CSV table of C-alpha atoms and ligand atoms in Angstrom, one decimal:
chain,number,residue,atom,x,y,z
A,1,UNK,CA,-70.1,154.9,-85.2
A,2,UNK,CA,-70.0,158.5,-84.4
A,3,UNK,CA,-69.0,161.0,-81.7
A,4,UNK,CA,-66.7,163.9,-82.4
A,5,UNK,CA,-64.9,163.3,-79.1
A,6,UNK,CA,-61.8,161.1,-79.3
A,7,UNK,CA,-61.2,158.2,-77.0
A,8,UNK,CA,-64.8,157.4,-76.3
A,9,UNK,CA,-64.8,153.8,-77.8
A,10,UNK,CA,-65.9,154.3,-81.4
A,11,UNK,CA,-63.1,152.2,-82.9
A,12,UNK,CA,-63.2,149.6,-80.1
A,13,UNK,CA,-67.0,149.3,-80.7
A,14,UNK,CA,-66.6,149.0,-84.5
A,15,UNK,CA,-64.0,146.3,-84.2
A,16,UNK,CA,-65.8,144.2,-81.5
A,17,UNK,CA,-69.3,144.6,-82.7
A,18,UNK,CA,-68.2,143.7,-86.2
A,19,UNK,CA,-66.3,140.6,-84.9
A,20,UNK,CA,-69.2,139.5,-82.7
A,21,UNK,CA,-71.7,139.8,-85.6
A,22,UNK,CA,-69.3,137.9,-87.8
A,23,UNK,CA,-69.5,135.0,-85.3
A,24,UNK,CA,-73.2,135.0,-85.9
A,25,UNK,CA,-72.6,134.4,-89.6
A,26,UNK,CA,-73.3,138.0,-90.6
A,27,UNK,CA,-71.0,139.3,-93.3
A,28,UNK,CA,-69.5,142.6,-92.3
A,29,UNK,CA,-67.6,145.3,-94.0
A,30,UNK,CA,-65.8,147.9,-91.9
A,31,UNK,CA,-64.8,151.2,-93.5
A,32,UNK,CA,-62.0,152.9,-91.6
A,33,UNK,CA,-62.7,156.6,-92.1
A,34,UNK,CA,-60.2,157.9,-89.6
A,35,UNK,CA,-56.8,159.1,-90.9
A,36,UNK,CA,-55.3,157.6,-87.7
A,37,UNK,CA,-56.2,154.1,-89.0
A,38,UNK,CA,-57.0,152.6,-85.6
A,39,UNK,CA,-59.6,150.2,-86.9
A,40,UNK,CA,-57.1,149.2,-89.6
A,41,UNK,CA,-54.4,148.3,-87.1
A,42,UNK,CA,-56.9,146.9,-84.6
A,43,UNK,CA,-57.6,144.2,-87.2
A,44,UNK,CA,-53.9,143.6,-87.7
A,45,UNK,CA,-53.5,145.5,-91.0
A,46,UNK,CA,-50.9,148.2,-91.5
A,47,UNK,CA,-51.9,151.9,-91.5
A,48,UNK,CA,-48.6,152.6,-93.2
A,49,UNK,CA,-49.6,150.7,-96.3
A,50,UNK,CA,-50.7,153.2,-98.9
A,51,UNK,CA,-52.1,150.7,-101.3
A,52,UNK,CA,-55.8,151.0,-102.1
A,53,UNK,CA,-57.1,152.7,-98.9
A,54,UNK,CA,-60.4,154.6,-98.4
A,55,UNK,CA,-58.4,157.7,-99.5
A,56,UNK,CA,-57.8,156.1,-102.9
A,57,UNK,CA,-61.4,155.2,-103.2
A,58,UNK,CA,-62.6,158.7,-102.4
A,59,UNK,CA,-60.1,160.5,-104.7
A,60,UNK,CA,-61.0,158.1,-107.6
A,61,UNK,CA,-57.7,156.2,-107.7
A,62,UNK,CA,-59.3,152.9,-106.8
A,63,UNK,CA,-62.7,151.5,-107.1
A,64,UNK,CA,-64.5,150.5,-104.0
A,65,UNK,CA,-64.5,146.8,-104.6
A,66,UNK,CA,-60.7,146.6,-105.2
A,67,UNK,CA,-60.0,148.3,-101.9
A,68,UNK,CA,-61.8,145.7,-99.8
A,69,UNK,CA,-59.2,143.7,-97.9
A,70,UNK,CA,-59.5,140.5,-95.9
A,71,UNK,CA,-59.0,140.4,-92.2
A,72,UNK,CA,-58.0,137.2,-90.4
A,73,UNK,CA,-61.6,136.9,-89.4
A,74,UNK,CA,-64.0,135.0,-91.6
A,75,UNK,CA,-67.0,137.0,-92.8
A,76,UNK,CA,-65.2,140.3,-91.9
A,77,UNK,CA,-63.5,142.6,-94.4
A,78,UNK,CA,-62.2,146.1,-94.3
A,79,UNK,CA,-61.5,149.2,-96.4
A,80,UNK,CA,-58.4,150.4,-94.6
A,81,UNK,CA,-57.2,153.9,-93.9
A,82,UNK,CA,-54.0,155.8,-93.4
A,83,UNK,CA,-52.8,159.4,-92.8
A,84,UNK,CA,-53.2,160.3,-96.5
A,85,UNK,CA,-57.0,160.6,-95.8
A,86,UNK,CA,-56.3,163.8,-93.8
A,87,UNK,CA,-55.6,165.6,-97.1
A,88,UNK,CA,-59.0,164.8,-98.6
A,89,UNK,CA,-60.8,167.8,-97.2
A,90,UNK,CA,-58.4,170.4,-98.8
A,91,UNK,CA,-58.0,168.4,-102.0
A,92,UNK,CA,-61.8,168.3,-102.7
A,93,UNK,CA,-62.5,171.9,-101.7
A,94,UNK,CA,-63.8,172.8,-105.1
A,95,UNK,CA,-66.0,169.7,-105.6
A,96,UNK,CA,-69.6,170.5,-105.3
A,97,UNK,CA,-70.8,167.0,-104.4
A,98,UNK,CA,-68.1,166.2,-102.0
A,99,UNK,CA,-70.4,165.5,-99.1
A,100,UNK,CA,-71.8,162.7,-101.3
A,101,UNK,CA,-68.5,161.2,-102.2
A,102,UNK,CA,-68.7,158.3,-99.8
A,103,UNK,CA,-72.4,157.7,-100.2
A,104,UNK,CA,-72.0,157.5,-104.0
A,105,UNK,CA,-69.2,155.0,-103.8
A,106,UNK,CA,-71.0,152.8,-101.2
A,107,UNK,CA,-74.3,152.9,-103.2
A,108,UNK,CA,-72.6,151.9,-106.4
A,109,UNK,CA,-71.0,149.0,-104.7
A,110,UNK,CA,-74.3,148.0,-103.0
A,111,UNK,CA,-76.0,147.9,-106.4
A,112,UNK,CA,-73.4,145.5,-107.8
A,113,UNK,CA,-73.7,141.7,-107.4
A,114,UNK,CA,-70.4,141.8,-105.5
A,115,UNK,CA,-72.1,143.1,-102.4
A,116,UNK,CA,-73.2,140.3,-100.0
A,117,UNK,CA,-72.6,142.2,-96.8
A,118,UNK,CA,-75.2,142.3,-94.1
A,119,UNK,CA,-73.7,145.4,-92.5
A,120,UNK,CA,-71.3,148.1,-93.5
A,121,UNK,CA,-69.9,149.9,-90.5
A,122,UNK,CA,-68.1,153.3,-90.8
A,123,UNK,CA,-65.6,154.2,-88.1
A,124,UNK,CA,-65.7,158.0,-87.9
A,125,UNK,CA,-62.8,160.3,-87.0
A,126,UNK,CA,-63.0,162.4,-83.8
A,127,UNK,CA,-64.2,165.6,-85.4
A,128,UNK,CA,-67.2,167.1,-87.2
A,129,UNK,CA,-65.2,167.6,-90.3
A,130,UNK,CA,-65.9,166.7,-93.9
A,131,UNK,CA,-65.2,163.0,-93.3
A,132,UNK,CA,-67.8,162.9,-90.6
A,133,UNK,CA,-70.3,164.7,-92.7
A,134,UNK,CA,-69.7,162.3,-95.5
A,135,UNK,CA,-70.5,159.5,-93.1
A,136,UNK,CA,-73.7,161.1,-92.0
A,137,UNK,CA,-74.7,161.5,-95.6
A,138,UNK,CA,-73.9,157.9,-96.4
A,139,UNK,CA,-75.3,156.2,-93.3
A,140,UNK,CA,-78.7,154.8,-92.6
A,141,UNK,CA,-78.3,154.9,-88.9
A,142,UNK,CA,-75.9,156.0,-86.2
A,143,UNK,CA,-74.5,154.4,-83.1
A,144,UNK,CA,-73.1,156.9,-80.6
A,145,UNK,CA,-70.7,155.6,-78.1
A,146,UNK,CA,-70.7,157.7,-74.9
A,147,UNK,CA,-67.8,157.4,-72.4
A,148,UNK,CA,-69.4,157.0,-68.9
A,149,UNK,CA,-67.3,159.7,-67.4
A,150,UNK,CA,-67.3,163.4,-66.7
A,151,UNK,CA,-67.9,165.6,-69.7
A,152,UNK,CA,-69.6,162.7,-71.5
A,153,UNK,CA,-72.6,164.7,-72.6
A,154,UNK,CA,-70.6,167.8,-73.4
A,155,UNK,CA,-70.5,168.4,-77.1
A,156,UNK,CA,-73.6,166.2,-77.7
A,157,UNK,CA,-75.8,169.2,-78.6
A,158,UNK,CA,-73.3,170.1,-81.3
A,159,UNK,CA,-73.4,166.6,-82.6
A,160,UNK,CA,-77.2,166.5,-82.6
A,161,UNK,CA,-77.3,169.8,-84.4
A,162,UNK,CA,-75.0,168.5,-87.1
A,163,UNK,CA,-77.1,165.3,-87.4
A,164,UNK,CA,-80.3,167.4,-87.7
A,165,UNK,CA,-78.8,169.6,-90.3
A,166,UNK,CA,-77.6,166.7,-92.5
A,167,UNK,CA,-81.0,165.1,-92.0
A,168,UNK,CA,-82.8,168.1,-93.2
A,169,UNK,CA,-80.7,168.9,-96.2
A,170,UNK,CA,-78.8,165.8,-97.3
A,171,UNK,CA,-80.1,162.5,-95.8
A,172,UNK,CA,-83.7,162.6,-94.6
A,173,UNK,CA,-83.7,158.9,-93.6
A,174,UNK,CA,-80.8,159.3,-91.1
A,175,UNK,CA,-81.6,158.2,-87.5
A,176,UNK,CA,-79.8,157.4,-84.3
A,177,UNK,CA,-80.1,153.7,-83.8
A,178,UNK,CA,-78.7,153.8,-80.3
A,179,UNK,CA,-76.4,155.2,-77.7
A,180,UNK,CA,-73.8,152.9,-76.1
A,181,UNK,CA,-72.3,153.6,-72.8
A,182,UNK,CA,-68.6,152.6,-72.7
A,183,UNK,CA,-65.8,152.4,-70.2
A,184,UNK,CA,-68.4,152.0,-67.5
A,185,UNK,CA,-67.0,151.7,-64.0
A,186,UNK,CA,-69.4,150.3,-61.4
A,187,UNK,CA,-67.3,151.6,-58.5
A,188,UNK,CA,-67.4,155.2,-59.9
A,189,UNK,CA,-70.4,157.2,-59.0
A,190,UNK,CA,-69.9,159.3,-62.2
A,191,UNK,CA,-70.7,156.3,-64.4
A,192,UNK,CA,-74.1,155.8,-62.9
A,193,UNK,CA,-74.7,159.5,-63.1
A,194,UNK,CA,-73.9,159.6,-66.8
A,195,UNK,CA,-76.0,156.5,-67.3
A,196,UNK,CA,-79.0,158.2,-65.7
A,197,UNK,CA,-78.5,161.5,-67.5
A,198,UNK,CA,-78.1,159.7,-70.9
A,199,UNK,CA,-81.3,157.7,-70.3
A,200,UNK,CA,-83.1,160.8,-69.3
A,201,UNK,CA,-82.1,162.5,-72.5
A,202,UNK,CA,-82.1,159.7,-75.1
A,203,UNK,CA,-84.8,157.6,-73.4
A,204,UNK,CA,-85.0,154.0,-74.8
A,205,UNK,CA,-82.3,154.8,-77.4
A,206,UNK,CA,-79.7,154.0,-74.8
A,207,UNK,CA,-78.7,150.3,-75.1
A,208,UNK,CA,-79.3,148.2,-72.0
A,209,UNK,CA,-75.9,146.7,-72.5
A,210,UNK,CA,-73.1,148.8,-71.1
A,211,UNK,CA,-69.5,148.2,-71.9
A,212,UNK,CA,-67.4,148.1,-68.7
A,213,UNK,CA,-63.9,149.5,-68.4
A,214,UNK,CA,-61.8,146.5,-69.1
A,215,UNK,CA,-58.1,146.3,-69.4
A,216,UNK,CA,-58.2,143.5,-71.9
A,217,UNK,CA,-60.2,145.7,-74.3
A,218,UNK,CA,-57.4,148.3,-74.2
A,219,UNK,CA,-54.6,145.6,-74.6
A,220,UNK,CA,-56.1,143.9,-77.6
A,221,UNK,CA,-55.4,146.6,-80.3
A,222,UNK,CA,-51.6,146.4,-79.7
A,223,UNK,CA,-51.9,142.8,-80.6
A,224,UNK,CA,-53.7,143.7,-83.8
A,225,UNK,CA,-56.7,141.6,-82.8
A,226,UNK,CA,-60.2,142.1,-81.5
A,227,UNK,CA,-60.7,141.4,-77.9
A,228,UNK,CA,-63.0,138.5,-78.8
A,229,UNK,CA,-60.0,136.7,-80.1
A,230,UNK,CA,-57.4,138.1,-77.7
A,231,UNK,CA,-59.4,136.9,-74.6
A,232,UNK,CA,-62.8,135.6,-75.4
A,233,UNK,CA,-63.8,135.2,-71.7
A,234,UNK,CA,-63.0,138.6,-70.4
A,235,UNK,CA,-65.8,140.9,-69.3
A,236,UNK,CA,-65.1,143.2,-72.3
A,237,UNK,CA,-65.7,140.3,-74.7
A,238,UNK,CA,-68.8,139.2,-73.0
A,239,UNK,CA,-70.2,142.8,-73.1
A,240,UNK,CA,-69.6,143.1,-76.8
A,241,UNK,CA,-71.3,139.7,-77.4
A,242,UNK,CA,-74.4,140.9,-75.6
A,243,UNK,CA,-74.2,144.2,-77.4
A,244,UNK,CA,-74.3,142.3,-80.7
A,245,UNK,CA,-77.4,140.4,-79.5
A,246,UNK,CA,-79.1,143.6,-78.5
A,247,UNK,CA,-78.1,145.2,-81.8
A,248,UNK,CA,-79.7,142.4,-83.9
A,249,UNK,CA,-82.7,142.2,-81.6
A,250,UNK,CA,-83.4,145.9,-82.6
A,251,UNK,CA,-84.2,144.6,-86.1
A,252,UNK,CA,-86.6,142.0,-84.9
A,253,UNK,CA,-88.4,144.8,-83.0
A,254,UNK,CA,-88.3,147.1,-86.0
A,255,UNK,CA,-89.7,144.3,-88.2
A,256,UNK,CA,-92.5,143.3,-86.0
A,257,UNK,CA,-93.5,147.0,-85.7
A,258,UNK,CA,-93.6,147.3,-89.4
B,1,ADP,N1,-64.3,149.6,-72.4
B,1,ADP,C1,-63.0,149.9,-72.4
B,1,ADP,N2,-62.2,149.7,-71.4
B,1,ADP,C2,-60.9,150.0,-71.4
B,1,ADP,N3,-60.3,150.7,-72.4
B,1,ADP,C3,-61.1,151.0,-73.5
B,1,ADP,C4,-62.4,150.6,-73.6
B,1,ADP,N4,-62.9,151.0,-74.8
B,1,ADP,C5,-61.9,151.6,-75.4
B,1,ADP,N5,-60.8,151.6,-74.6
B,1,ADP,C6,-59.4,152.1,-74.9
B,1,ADP,O1,-59.6,153.5,-74.9
B,1,ADP,C7,-58.9,154.2,-76.0
B,1,ADP,C8,-59.9,154.9,-76.9
B,1,ADP,O2,-60.8,154.0,-77.5
B,1,ADP,P1,-61.1,154.1,-79.0
B,1,ADP,O3,-62.1,152.9,-79.3
B,1,ADP,O4,-59.9,154.1,-79.8
B,1,ADP,O5,-61.9,155.4,-79.1
B,1,ADP,P2,-62.3,156.4,-80.3
B,1,ADP,O6,-62.3,155.5,-81.5
B,1,ADP,O7,-63.6,156.9,-80.0
B,1,ADP,O8,-61.2,157.4,-80.3
B,1,ADP,C9,-58.2,153.0,-76.7
B,1,ADP,O9,-56.9,152.9,-76.2
B,1,ADP,C10,-59.0,151.8,-76.3
B,1,ADP,O10,-58.2,150.6,-76.4
B,2,MG,MG1,-61.2,155.8,-83.3
């Protein structure tokens, strides 16, 4: 989940897409790669806990597998984060392969018999820093949440430039899987304008599902729980359930095209 803008719905999307997919019996691992640890707290874990976080994995103090923690949701685990992670960029300044740090750890784990995850989601920080580049190198595909408000498309050219550069030099298979409109407000003309503009630019990469602005979605994190558990009938929950359907459907389309 990537977008260098903060507050566009990356973490909310990671938490609720992961939860919705876990309800469909998919095994999911979330990697919180934001030093703010919002995905961590959003699942009810502590971001003050400095025991075996993604930081410890990346600096070699813990192996990947040991850092995988349970959440209260069946089929859904997390590698948590805390503020220590913000030191990584400086601490690895002299390492040549530092852009590959995350990829190497994930790949090693994926080769082991311990991996039975259907999906690994990375929640990126709101920047185009080393952490985000590490995610671009490690990822197979990207979901870009776009807030359906003014300035939504600003900064996208910089994001796309970064993606293209990583693709060219470090990860040729990288692709944008889809663009998700978030915080959509039907009563606000701006939302439909951003919708139109995004579909003009990204064409069929923009998901049909749009995530409405929904107060339950913003309340759920303070209860340390995905909205699908907090209030399973609210419009926010329903929208993330349909997003999960569309997300899986993409694979059926890809398979039948192959
Ligand atoms: N669809 C939505 N409706 C209402 N509030 C939302 C919605 N999506 C996210 N939020 C709230 O907006 C804020 C930013 O969302 P978040 O997912 O943390 O963004 P990011 O990870 O991109 O910084 C959070 O307080 C979150 O609870
Ligand atoms: Mg976030």
